[in-house]
Amino acid sequence: MSRATARAHANIALIKYWGKRDTQLNLPAVSSLSLTLDRFWTETTVTWGAPADVVRVGGEAAPDGFATRALSFLDRLDPARPPVAIDTDNSFPTGAGLASSASGFAALTLAASAASGADHTTEQLSVLARQGSGSACRSLWGGFVTWRKGSLADGTDSHGSPLAPQDHWDLAMLVAVVAAGKKPIGSTVAMERTRATSPYYAEWLATSEADVDTAERAVRERNLTTLGEAMESSTFKMHATMHTARPSVNYWKPATMACIHAVEQLRSKGVEAYLTMDAGPNVKVLCNRADVEAVQSALSAHVSRVEVLLPGPAPQVTR
Ligand code: PMV
């Protein structure tokens, strides 16, 4: 029996991943670019060689769906694996568009790899984490990370790459928590429906790579205006493909729209703030660290909870 604990941080895509070219391997139809966050993390302990398979979240038996997904992911990592115990906990609510699957599968991959004594490179860990949840492949690094979609059928060239480290740029990301409950429709189902039915999906594919290129340059040059404009364009295009799917996928709530308008108003007053949204109603706002108070007070008029996050570190095996 051997045991390892890993902590991995959530990431939020500034340029979005939406749509798969291979649903088995989670191979994306587009490249994406993300920021890893400091205070949102998952810590996971894997015991390799337990009496029987068991999965616990915060010390309690995990819901069936969650346990099955985690265990079958480990089957894929090592088809000859022994029984395992997985103990996991998040520093933030799960399943609410706050990127828990990204930090969750990154932490599980790292802890399982260390506990099993495997000697994976960070890129190999990213390829493995991607198969648990696409966005997890970006949580293998801190700071800004690019995930190039790759072209190989086996997915070995579809993984994250570090773009700029945690301390590269004094930015903050605020999360306006519109709703912290479970989302009505998961990202996997929503992505597939969008791909199959939205007339805008082809345009989404045709313009995404240029958004990643623009955002990469903007991060390197620390140009918030250029990054913010590419970021908002990416999120509104992604949501437009969802809204035009059949049946339509719509995560927005009235407070989502109120936060969108609040960000536009901040900009009209000269505060550089830009928003992004994922498969959920929450609004995430990127700004200079010096503007955190102004952004926080504007968002607080519409939601009862605003989380302030800073760029975060790479994951770590802690024990
Ligand atoms: O990693 P998944 O399968 O939960 O998909 C994440 C999709 C978005 O959060 C909407 C976008 C992204 O790039 O993270």
mmCIF file of C-alpha atoms and ligand atoms in Angstrom:
data_model
loop_
_atom_site.group_PDB
_atom_site.id
_atom_site.type_symbol
_atom_site.label_atom_id
_atom_site.label_comp_id
_atom_site.label_asym_id
_atom_site.label_seq_id
_atom_site.Cartn_x
_atom_site.Cartn_y
_atom_site.Cartn_z
ATOM 1 C CA MET A 1 0.000 0.000 0.000
ATOM 2 C CA SER A 2 1.219 3.523 -0.746
ATOM 3 C CA ARG A 3 -0.444 6.879 -0.360
ATOM 4 C CA ALA A 4 -0.046 10.416 -1.784
ATOM 5 C CA THR A 5 -1.881 13.717 -1.366
ATOM 6 C CA ALA A 6 -2.010 16.418 -4.032
ATOM 7 C CA ARG A 7 -3.494 19.893 -4.121
ATOM 8 C CA ALA A 8 -4.510 21.404 -7.483
ATOM 9 C CA HIS A 9 -6.036 24.803 -8.160
ATOM 10 C CA ALA A 10 -9.065 25.617 -10.281
ATOM 11 C CA ASN A 11 -8.637 27.514 -13.529
ATOM 12 C CA ILE A 12 -11.015 29.748 -15.438
ATOM 13 C CA ALA A 13 -10.788 29.896 -19.227
ATOM 14 C CA LEU A 14 -10.253 33.382 -20.612
ATOM 15 C CA ILE A 15 -10.573 31.925 -24.130
ATOM 16 C CA LYS A 16 -13.048 29.072 -23.954
ATOM 17 C CA TYR A 17 -12.975 25.358 -24.650
ATOM 18 C CA TRP A 18 -16.400 24.344 -25.983
ATOM 19 C CA GLY A 19 -16.985 21.360 -28.245
ATOM 20 C CA LYS A 20 -15.193 18.025 -28.627
ATOM 21 C CA ARG A 21 -13.746 16.307 -31.642
ATOM 22 C CA ASP A 22 -13.534 13.053 -29.646
ATOM 23 C CA THR A 23 -15.883 12.471 -26.707
ATOM 24 C CA GLN A 24 -14.075 9.344 -25.406
ATOM 25 C CA LEU A 25 -10.712 11.056 -25.035
ATOM 26 C CA ASN A 26 -12.073 14.582 -24.391
ATOM 27 C CA LEU A 27 -10.236 15.940 -27.403
ATOM 28 C CA PRO A 28 -11.285 19.541 -27.959
ATOM 29 C CA ALA A 29 -12.474 21.078 -31.214
ATOM 30 C CA VAL A 30 -10.764 24.374 -30.253
ATOM 31 C CA SER A 31 -7.717 25.578 -28.325
ATOM 32 C CA SER A 32 -8.212 27.553 -25.109
ATOM 33 C CA LEU A 33 -6.331 29.708 -22.600
ATOM 34 C CA SER A 34 -6.836 29.947 -18.843
ATOM 35 C CA LEU A 35 -5.812 31.562 -15.577
ATOM 36 C CA THR A 36 -5.157 29.327 -12.553
ATOM 37 C CA LEU A 37 -6.664 30.724 -9.319
ATOM 38 C CA ASP A 38 -5.192 30.925 -5.821
ATOM 39 C CA ARG A 39 -7.941 30.219 -3.267
ATOM 40 C CA PHE A 40 -10.039 27.657 -5.181
ATOM 41 C CA TRP A 41 -8.431 24.249 -4.904
ATOM 42 C CA THR A 42 -9.081 20.551 -4.470
ATOM 43 C CA GLU A 43 -7.000 18.371 -2.177
ATOM 44 C CA THR A 44 -7.071 14.645 -2.874
ATOM 45 C CA THR A 45 -5.446 11.682 -1.159
ATOM 46 C CA VAL A 46 -5.150 8.404 -3.044
ATOM 47 C CA THR A 47 -4.352 5.174 -1.206
ATOM 48 C CA TRP A 48 -3.047 2.723 -3.785
ATOM 49 C CA GLY A 49 -3.821 -0.776 -2.511
ATOM 50 C CA ALA A 50 -6.829 -0.352 -0.167
ATOM 51 C CA PRO A 51 -9.071 -3.230 1.050
ATOM 52 C CA ALA A 52 -11.748 -2.169 -1.489
ATOM 53 C CA ASP A 53 -12.566 0.771 -3.783
ATOM 54 C CA VAL A 54 -13.982 3.670 -1.794
ATOM 55 C CA VAL A 55 -14.505 7.364 -2.625
ATOM 56 C CA ARG A 56 -15.148 10.000 0.061
ATOM 57 C CA VAL A 57 -15.817 13.724 -0.335
ATOM 58 C CA GLY A 58 -15.193 15.775 2.800
ATOM 59 C CA GLY A 59 -15.085 12.530 4.826
ATOM 60 C CA GLU A 60 -18.557 11.336 3.654
ATOM 61 C CA ALA A 61 -19.333 8.622 1.066
ATOM 62 C CA ALA A 62 -19.340 10.281 -2.369
ATOM 63 C CA PRO A 63 -22.538 10.372 -4.461
ATOM 64 C CA ASP A 64 -22.680 7.324 -6.825
ATOM 65 C CA GLY A 65 -22.156 9.257 -10.060
ATOM 66 C CA PHE A 66 -19.110 11.030 -8.661
ATOM 67 C CA ALA A 67 -17.546 7.802 -7.321
ATOM 68 C CA THR A 68 -18.084 5.957 -10.619
ATOM 69 C CA ARG A 69 -16.543 8.780 -12.622
ATOM 70 C CA ALA A 70 -13.459 8.975 -10.376
ATOM 71 C CA LEU A 71 -12.914 5.202 -10.258
ATOM 72 C CA SER A 72 -13.394 4.596 -13.976
ATOM 73 C CA PHE A 73 -10.929 7.425 -14.601
ATOM 74 C CA LEU A 74 -8.348 5.516 -12.518
ATOM 75 C CA ASP A 75 -9.178 2.328 -14.483
ATOM 76 C CA ARG A 76 -8.163 4.221 -17.578
ATOM 77 C CA LEU A 77 -4.968 5.487 -15.932
ATOM 78 C CA ASP A 78 -3.993 1.944 -14.934
ATOM 79 C CA PRO A 79 -6.196 -0.932 -16.165
ATOM 80 C CA ALA A 80 -4.380 -3.292 -13.738
ATOM 81 C CA ARG A 81 -4.755 -1.014 -10.704
ATOM 82 C CA PRO A 82 -5.346 -2.401 -7.205
ATOM 83 C CA PRO A 83 -8.390 -1.289 -5.144
ATOM 84 C CA VAL A 84 -7.997 2.362 -4.104
ATOM 85 C CA ALA A 85 -9.310 4.789 -1.501
ATOM 86 C CA ILE A 86 -9.906 8.337 -2.768
ATOM 87 C CA ASP A 87 -10.430 11.095 -0.207
ATOM 88 C CA THR A 88 -11.130 14.501 -1.676
ATOM 89 C CA ASP A 89 -12.230 17.937 -0.550
ATOM 90 C CA ASN A 90 -12.752 21.321 -2.198
ATOM 91 C CA SER A 91 -12.152 24.800 -0.820
ATOM 92 C CA PHE A 92 -15.276 25.977 -2.749
ATOM 93 C CA PRO A 93 -18.754 24.708 -3.875
ATOM 94 C CA THR A 94 -18.778 21.909 -6.486
ATOM 95 C CA GLY A 95 -20.779 21.666 -9.709
ATOM 96 C CA ALA A 96 -21.728 25.341 -9.873
ATOM 97 C CA GLY A 97 -19.626 26.557 -12.786
ATOM 98 C CA LEU A 98 -16.753 27.303 -10.390
ATOM 99 C CA ALA A 99 -14.419 24.876 -12.149
ATOM 100 C CA SER A 100 -14.432 22.091 -9.544
ATOM 101 C CA SER A 101 -13.961 19.395 -12.201
ATOM 102 C CA ALA A 102 -10.732 21.083 -13.358
ATOM 103 C CA SER A 103 -9.053 21.162 -9.946
ATOM 104 C CA GLY A 104 -10.667 17.818 -9.022
ATOM 105 C CA PHE A 105 -9.294 15.788 -11.924
ATOM 106 C CA ALA A 106 -5.911 17.540 -11.807
ATOM 107 C CA ALA A 107 -5.534 16.688 -8.092
ATOM 108 C CA LEU A 108 -6.751 13.106 -8.623
ATOM 109 C CA THR A 109 -4.339 12.546 -11.532
ATOM 110 C CA LEU A 110 -1.366 13.889 -9.608
ATOM 111 C CA ALA A 111 -2.164 12.017 -6.376
ATOM 112 C CA ALA A 112 -2.827 8.720 -8.209
ATOM 113 C CA SER A 113 0.342 9.037 -10.272
ATOM 114 C CA ALA A 114 2.451 9.713 -7.159
ATOM 115 C CA ALA A 115 0.757 6.987 -5.070
ATOM 116 C CA SER A 116 1.255 4.397 -7.815
ATOM 117 C CA GLY A 117 4.924 5.293 -8.139
ATOM 118 C CA ALA A 118 4.578 6.224 -11.839
ATOM 119 C CA ASP A 119 7.060 8.688 -13.261
ATOM 120 C CA HIS A 120 4.924 10.974 -15.456
ATOM 121 C CA THR A 121 6.093 14.299 -16.873
ATOM 122 C CA THR A 122 3.804 17.289 -16.288
ATOM 123 C CA GLU A 123 2.704 17.084 -19.938
ATOM 124 C CA GLN A 124 1.810 13.428 -19.542
ATOM 125 C CA LEU A 125 -0.151 14.263 -16.378
ATOM 126 C CA SER A 126 -1.981 16.946 -18.364
ATOM 127 C CA VAL A 127 -2.887 14.434 -21.108
ATOM 128 C CA LEU A 128 -4.231 12.073 -18.417
ATOM 129 C CA ALA A 129 -6.154 14.772 -16.506
ATOM 130 C CA ARG A 130 -7.784 15.878 -19.790
ATOM 131 C CA GLN A 131 -9.447 12.479 -20.055
ATOM 132 C CA GLY A 132 -11.200 13.075 -16.710
ATOM 133 C CA SER A 133 -12.373 16.571 -17.600
ATOM 134 C CA GLY A 134 -11.070 18.636 -20.504
ATOM 135 C CA SER A 135 -10.430 21.801 -18.508
ATOM 136 C CA ALA A 136 -8.426 19.808 -15.906
ATOM 137 C CA CYS A 137 -5.474 19.581 -18.308
ATOM 138 C CA ARG A 138 -4.909 23.327 -17.772
ATOM 139 C CA SER A 139 -4.703 22.985 -13.951
ATOM 140 C CA LEU A 140 -1.282 21.274 -14.138
ATOM 141 C CA TRP A 141 0.393 24.702 -14.172
ATOM 142 C CA GLY A 142 0.010 27.961 -12.278
ATOM 143 C CA GLY A 143 -0.574 31.387 -13.844
ATOM 144 C CA PHE A 144 -1.601 31.555 -17.516
ATOM 145 C CA VAL A 145 -1.875 28.305 -19.468
ATOM 146 C CA THR A 146 -2.603 27.554 -23.127
ATOM 147 C CA TRP A 147 -4.245 24.292 -24.197
ATOM 148 C CA ARG A 148 -3.580 23.717 -27.908
ATOM 149 C CA LYS A 149 -6.162 21.348 -29.346
ATOM 150 C CA GLY A 150 -3.592 19.125 -31.079
ATOM 151 C CA SER A 151 -4.223 16.962 -34.116
ATOM 152 C CA LEU A 152 -3.210 13.381 -33.212
ATOM 153 C CA ALA A 153 -5.993 10.800 -32.920
ATOM 154 C CA ASP A 154 -4.592 9.417 -29.637
ATOM 155 C CA GLY A 155 -4.595 12.891 -28.027
ATOM 156 C CA THR A 156 -0.959 12.820 -26.911
ATOM 157 C CA ASP A 157 -0.428 16.309 -28.362
ATOM 158 C CA SER A 158 -3.530 17.798 -26.710
ATOM 159 C CA HIS A 159 -2.382 19.140 -23.336
ATOM 160 C CA GLY A 160 -1.722 22.340 -21.429
ATOM 161 C CA SER A 161 1.480 24.396 -21.739
ATOM 162 C CA PRO A 162 2.644 27.115 -19.379
ATOM 163 C CA LEU A 163 2.320 30.603 -20.904
ATOM 164 C CA ALA A 164 3.240 32.914 -17.999
ATOM 165 C CA PRO A 165 3.775 32.206 -14.287
ATOM 166 C CA GLN A 166 1.625 33.184 -11.290
ATOM 167 C CA ASP A 167 3.578 36.395 -10.597
ATOM 168 C CA HIS A 168 3.653 37.577 -14.241
ATOM 169 C CA TRP A 169 0.885 40.172 -13.965
ATOM 170 C CA ASP A 170 -0.968 41.945 -11.117
ATOM 171 C CA LEU A 171 -4.481 40.944 -12.121
ATOM 172 C CA ALA A 172 -7.446 39.751 -10.065
ATOM 173 C CA MET A 173 -10.474 37.690 -10.937
ATOM 174 C CA LEU A 174 -13.729 38.301 -9.087
ATOM 175 C CA VAL A 175 -16.491 35.716 -9.123
ATOM 176 C CA ALA A 176 -20.021 37.089 -8.720
ATOM 177 C CA VAL A 177 -21.820 34.033 -7.324
ATOM 178 C CA VAL A 178 -25.278 34.262 -8.888
ATOM 179 C CA ALA A 179 -26.166 30.705 -7.852
ATOM 180 C CA ALA A 180 -24.026 28.124 -6.049
ATOM 181 C CA GLY A 181 -26.345 25.130 -6.596
ATOM 182 C CA LYS A 182 -25.871 22.320 -9.108
ATOM 183 C CA LYS A 183 -26.344 23.381 -12.716
ATOM 184 C CA PRO A 184 -29.400 22.094 -14.620
ATOM 185 C CA ILE A 185 -27.372 20.592 -17.485
ATOM 186 C CA GLY A 186 -23.744 19.438 -17.395
ATOM 187 C CA SER A 187 -21.090 20.790 -19.748
ATOM 188 C CA THR A 188 -20.578 17.440 -21.536
ATOM 189 C CA VAL A 189 -24.230 17.163 -22.615
ATOM 190 C CA ALA A 190 -24.482 20.879 -23.411
ATOM 191 C CA MET A 191 -21.328 20.786 -25.564
ATOM 192 C CA GLU A 192 -22.561 17.817 -27.565
ATOM 193 C CA ARG A 193 -25.977 19.354 -28.163
ATOM 194 C CA THR A 194 -24.359 22.590 -29.299
ATOM 195 C CA ARG A 195 -22.028 20.799 -31.693
ATOM 196 C CA ALA A 196 -24.869 18.768 -33.162
ATOM 197 C CA THR A 197 -27.522 21.483 -33.491
ATOM 198 C CA SER A 198 -26.279 25.096 -33.347
ATOM 199 C CA PRO A 199 -26.028 26.832 -36.740
ATOM 200 C CA TYR A 200 -23.344 29.071 -35.179
ATOM 201 C CA TYR A 201 -21.029 26.223 -34.181
ATOM 202 C CA ALA A 202 -19.015 26.356 -37.421
ATOM 203 C CA GLU A 203 -18.323 30.081 -36.873
ATOM 204 C CA TRP A 204 -17.265 29.336 -33.308
ATOM 205 C CA LEU A 205 -14.687 26.854 -34.627
ATOM 206 C CA ALA A 206 -13.568 29.219 -37.376
ATOM 207 C CA THR A 207 -12.728 32.114 -35.029
ATOM 208 C CA SER A 208 -11.454 30.464 -31.825
ATOM 209 C CA GLU A 209 -7.828 29.882 -32.768
ATOM 210 C CA ALA A 210 -7.316 33.563 -33.606
ATOM 211 C CA ASP A 211 -8.730 34.470 -30.165
ATOM 212 C CA VAL A 212 -6.145 32.234 -28.482
ATOM 213 C CA ASP A 213 -3.314 33.782 -30.540
ATOM 214 C CA THR A 214 -4.494 37.309 -29.657
ATOM 215 C CA ALA A 215 -4.832 36.439 -25.967
ATOM 216 C CA GLU A 216 -1.386 34.823 -25.836
ATOM 217 C CA ARG A 217 0.185 38.000 -27.209
ATOM 218 C CA ALA A 218 -1.853 40.168 -24.846
ATOM 219 C CA VAL A 219 -0.752 38.123 -21.812
ATOM 220 C CA ARG A 220 2.898 38.320 -22.843
ATOM 221 C CA GLU A 221 2.613 42.106 -23.344
ATOM 222 C CA ARG A 222 0.374 42.585 -20.260
ATOM 223 C CA ASN A 223 -2.226 44.348 -22.406
ATOM 224 C CA LEU A 224 -5.514 44.117 -20.480
ATOM 225 C CA THR A 225 -7.615 45.898 -23.115
ATOM 226 C CA THR A 226 -6.673 43.432 -25.839
ATOM 227 C CA LEU A 227 -6.974 40.430 -23.536
ATOM 228 C CA GLY A 228 -10.318 41.608 -22.149
ATOM 229 C CA GLU A 229 -11.842 42.221 -25.570
ATOM 230 C CA ALA A 230 -10.783 38.775 -26.837
ATOM 231 C CA MET A 231 -12.030 37.224 -23.596
ATOM 232 C CA GLU A 232 -15.516 38.759 -23.806
ATOM 233 C CA SER A 233 -15.796 37.924 -27.480
ATOM 234 C CA SER A 234 -14.929 34.291 -26.717
ATOM 235 C CA THR A 235 -17.474 33.934 -23.912
ATOM 236 C CA PHE A 236 -20.315 35.646 -25.801
ATOM 237 C CA LYS A 237 -19.644 33.515 -28.891
ATOM 238 C CA MET A 238 -19.662 30.364 -26.769
ATOM 239 C CA HIS A 239 -22.942 31.316 -25.098
ATOM 240 C CA ALA A 240 -24.413 32.275 -28.488
ATOM 241 C CA THR A 241 -23.778 28.728 -29.730
ATOM 242 C CA MET A 242 -25.525 27.385 -26.611
ATOM 243 C CA HIS A 243 -28.474 29.763 -26.931
ATOM 244 C CA THR A 244 -28.955 28.704 -30.553
ATOM 245 C CA ALA A 245 -28.763 24.958 -29.849
ATOM 246 C CA ARG A 246 -31.979 22.932 -30.077
ATOM 247 C CA PRO A 247 -33.322 22.813 -27.451
ATOM 248 C CA SER A 248 -31.574 25.979 -26.321
ATOM 249 C CA VAL A 249 -29.089 25.793 -23.434
ATOM 250 C CA ASN A 250 -29.351 28.895 -21.283
ATOM 251 C CA TYR A 251 -27.497 29.190 -17.965
ATOM 252 C CA TRP A 252 -28.125 32.893 -17.416
ATOM 253 C CA LYS A 253 -30.294 34.256 -14.606
ATOM 254 C CA PRO A 254 -31.527 37.839 -14.166
ATOM 255 C CA ALA A 255 -28.558 38.603 -11.878
ATOM 256 C CA THR A 256 -26.181 37.330 -14.614
ATOM 257 C CA MET A 257 -27.454 40.055 -16.956
ATOM 258 C CA ALA A 258 -27.294 42.651 -14.164
ATOM 259 C CA CYS A 259 -23.608 41.787 -13.614
ATOM 260 C CA ILE A 260 -22.906 42.002 -17.367
ATOM 261 C CA HIS A 261 -24.363 45.519 -17.390
ATOM 262 C CA ALA A 262 -22.436 46.440 -14.226
ATOM 263 C CA VAL A 263 -19.168 45.520 -15.982
ATOM 264 C CA GLU A 264 -20.116 47.621 -19.028
ATOM 265 C CA GLN A 265 -20.856 50.541 -16.704
ATOM 266 C CA LEU A 266 -17.534 50.156 -14.917
ATOM 267 C CA ARG A 267 -15.773 50.421 -18.267
ATOM 268 C CA SER A 268 -17.756 53.507 -19.232
ATOM 269 C CA LYS A 269 -16.381 55.080 -16.021
ATOM 270 C CA GLY A 270 -12.824 54.163 -17.000
ATOM 271 C CA VAL A 271 -12.370 50.985 -14.896
ATOM 272 C CA GLU A 272 -10.796 48.254 -17.016
ATOM 273 C CA ALA A 273 -12.927 45.226 -16.162
ATOM 274 C CA TYR A 274 -13.880 42.341 -18.489
ATOM 275 C CA LEU A 275 -16.114 39.350 -17.939
ATOM 276 C CA THR A 276 -16.336 35.678 -18.716
ATOM 277 C CA MET A 277 -18.927 32.986 -17.926
ATOM 278 C CA ASP A 278 -18.842 29.201 -18.013
ATOM 279 C CA ALA A 279 -21.522 26.499 -18.023
ATOM 280 C CA GLY A 280 -23.395 28.242 -15.219
ATOM 281 C CA PRO A 281 -24.922 31.600 -14.242
ATOM 282 C CA ASN A 282 -21.892 33.047 -12.385
ATOM 283 C CA VAL A 283 -20.013 36.015 -13.812
ATOM 284 C CA LYS A 284 -16.228 36.166 -13.507
ATOM 285 C CA VAL A 285 -14.554 39.542 -13.910
ATOM 286 C CA LEU A 286 -10.891 40.150 -14.728
ATOM 287 C CA CYS A 287 -9.342 43.482 -13.685
ATOM 288 C CA ASN A 288 -6.177 45.145 -12.429
ATOM 289 C CA ARG A 289 -5.530 44.404 -8.770
ATOM 290 C CA ALA A 290 -5.776 48.135 -8.031
ATOM 291 C CA ASP A 291 -9.438 48.103 -9.200
ATOM 292 C CA VAL A 292 -10.646 45.193 -7.054
ATOM 293 C CA GLU A 293 -12.626 47.382 -4.643
ATOM 294 C CA ALA A 294 -14.464 49.258 -7.396
ATOM 295 C CA VAL A 295 -15.379 46.008 -9.175
ATOM 296 C CA GLN A 296 -16.365 44.259 -5.960
ATOM 297 C CA SER A 297 -18.707 47.049 -4.931
ATOM 298 C CA ALA A 298 -20.325 47.220 -8.407
ATOM 299 C CA LEU A 299 -20.996 43.446 -8.429
ATOM 300 C CA SER A 300 -22.162 43.378 -4.799
ATOM 301 C CA ALA A 301 -25.179 45.478 -5.776
ATOM 302 C CA HIS A 302 -26.529 42.425 -7.675
ATOM 303 C CA VAL A 303 -25.304 39.306 -5.837
ATOM 304 C CA SER A 304 -24.824 38.474 -2.173
ATOM 305 C CA ARG A 305 -21.437 36.821 -2.618
ATOM 306 C CA VAL A 306 -18.375 38.022 -4.531
ATOM 307 C CA GLU A 307 -15.152 36.002 -4.324
ATOM 308 C CA VAL A 308 -11.874 37.810 -4.987
ATOM 309 C CA LEU A 309 -9.200 35.571 -6.466
ATOM 310 C CA LEU A 310 -5.631 36.132 -7.609
ATOM 311 C CA PRO A 311 -3.460 34.164 -10.030
ATOM 312 C CA GLY A 312 -2.661 30.805 -8.432
ATOM 313 C CA PRO A 313 0.224 28.325 -8.286
ATOM 314 C CA ALA A 314 0.950 25.004 -9.945
ATOM 315 C CA PRO A 315 -0.399 21.867 -8.242
ATOM 316 C CA GLN A 316 1.743 20.077 -5.713
ATOM 317 C CA VAL A 317 2.125 16.697 -4.131
ATOM 318 C CA THR A 318 1.897 17.763 -0.500
ATOM 319 C CA ARG A 319 2.358 14.461 1.375
HETATM 320 O O1 PMV B 1 -13.878 20.576 -18.510
HETATM 321 P P1 PMV B 1 -15.340 20.554 -18.754
HETATM 322 O O2 PMV B 1 -15.780 19.368 -19.510
HETATM 323 O O3 PMV B 1 -16.131 20.758 -17.472
HETATM 324 O O4 PMV B 1 -15.713 21.819 -19.694
HETATM 325 C C1 PMV B 1 -15.460 23.134 -19.333
HETATM 326 C C2 PMV B 1 -16.104 24.066 -20.277
HETATM 327 C C3 PMV B 1 -16.078 25.538 -19.883
HETATM 328 O O5 PMV B 1 -15.857 25.710 -18.505
HETATM 329 C C4 PMV B 1 -17.430 26.147 -20.217
HETATM 330 C C5 PMV B 1 -15.027 26.310 -20.674
HETATM 331 C C6 PMV B 1 -13.587 26.078 -20.288
HETATM 332 O O6 PMV B 1 -12.742 26.237 -21.182
HETATM 333 O O7 PMV B 1 -13.283 25.774 -19.117
#
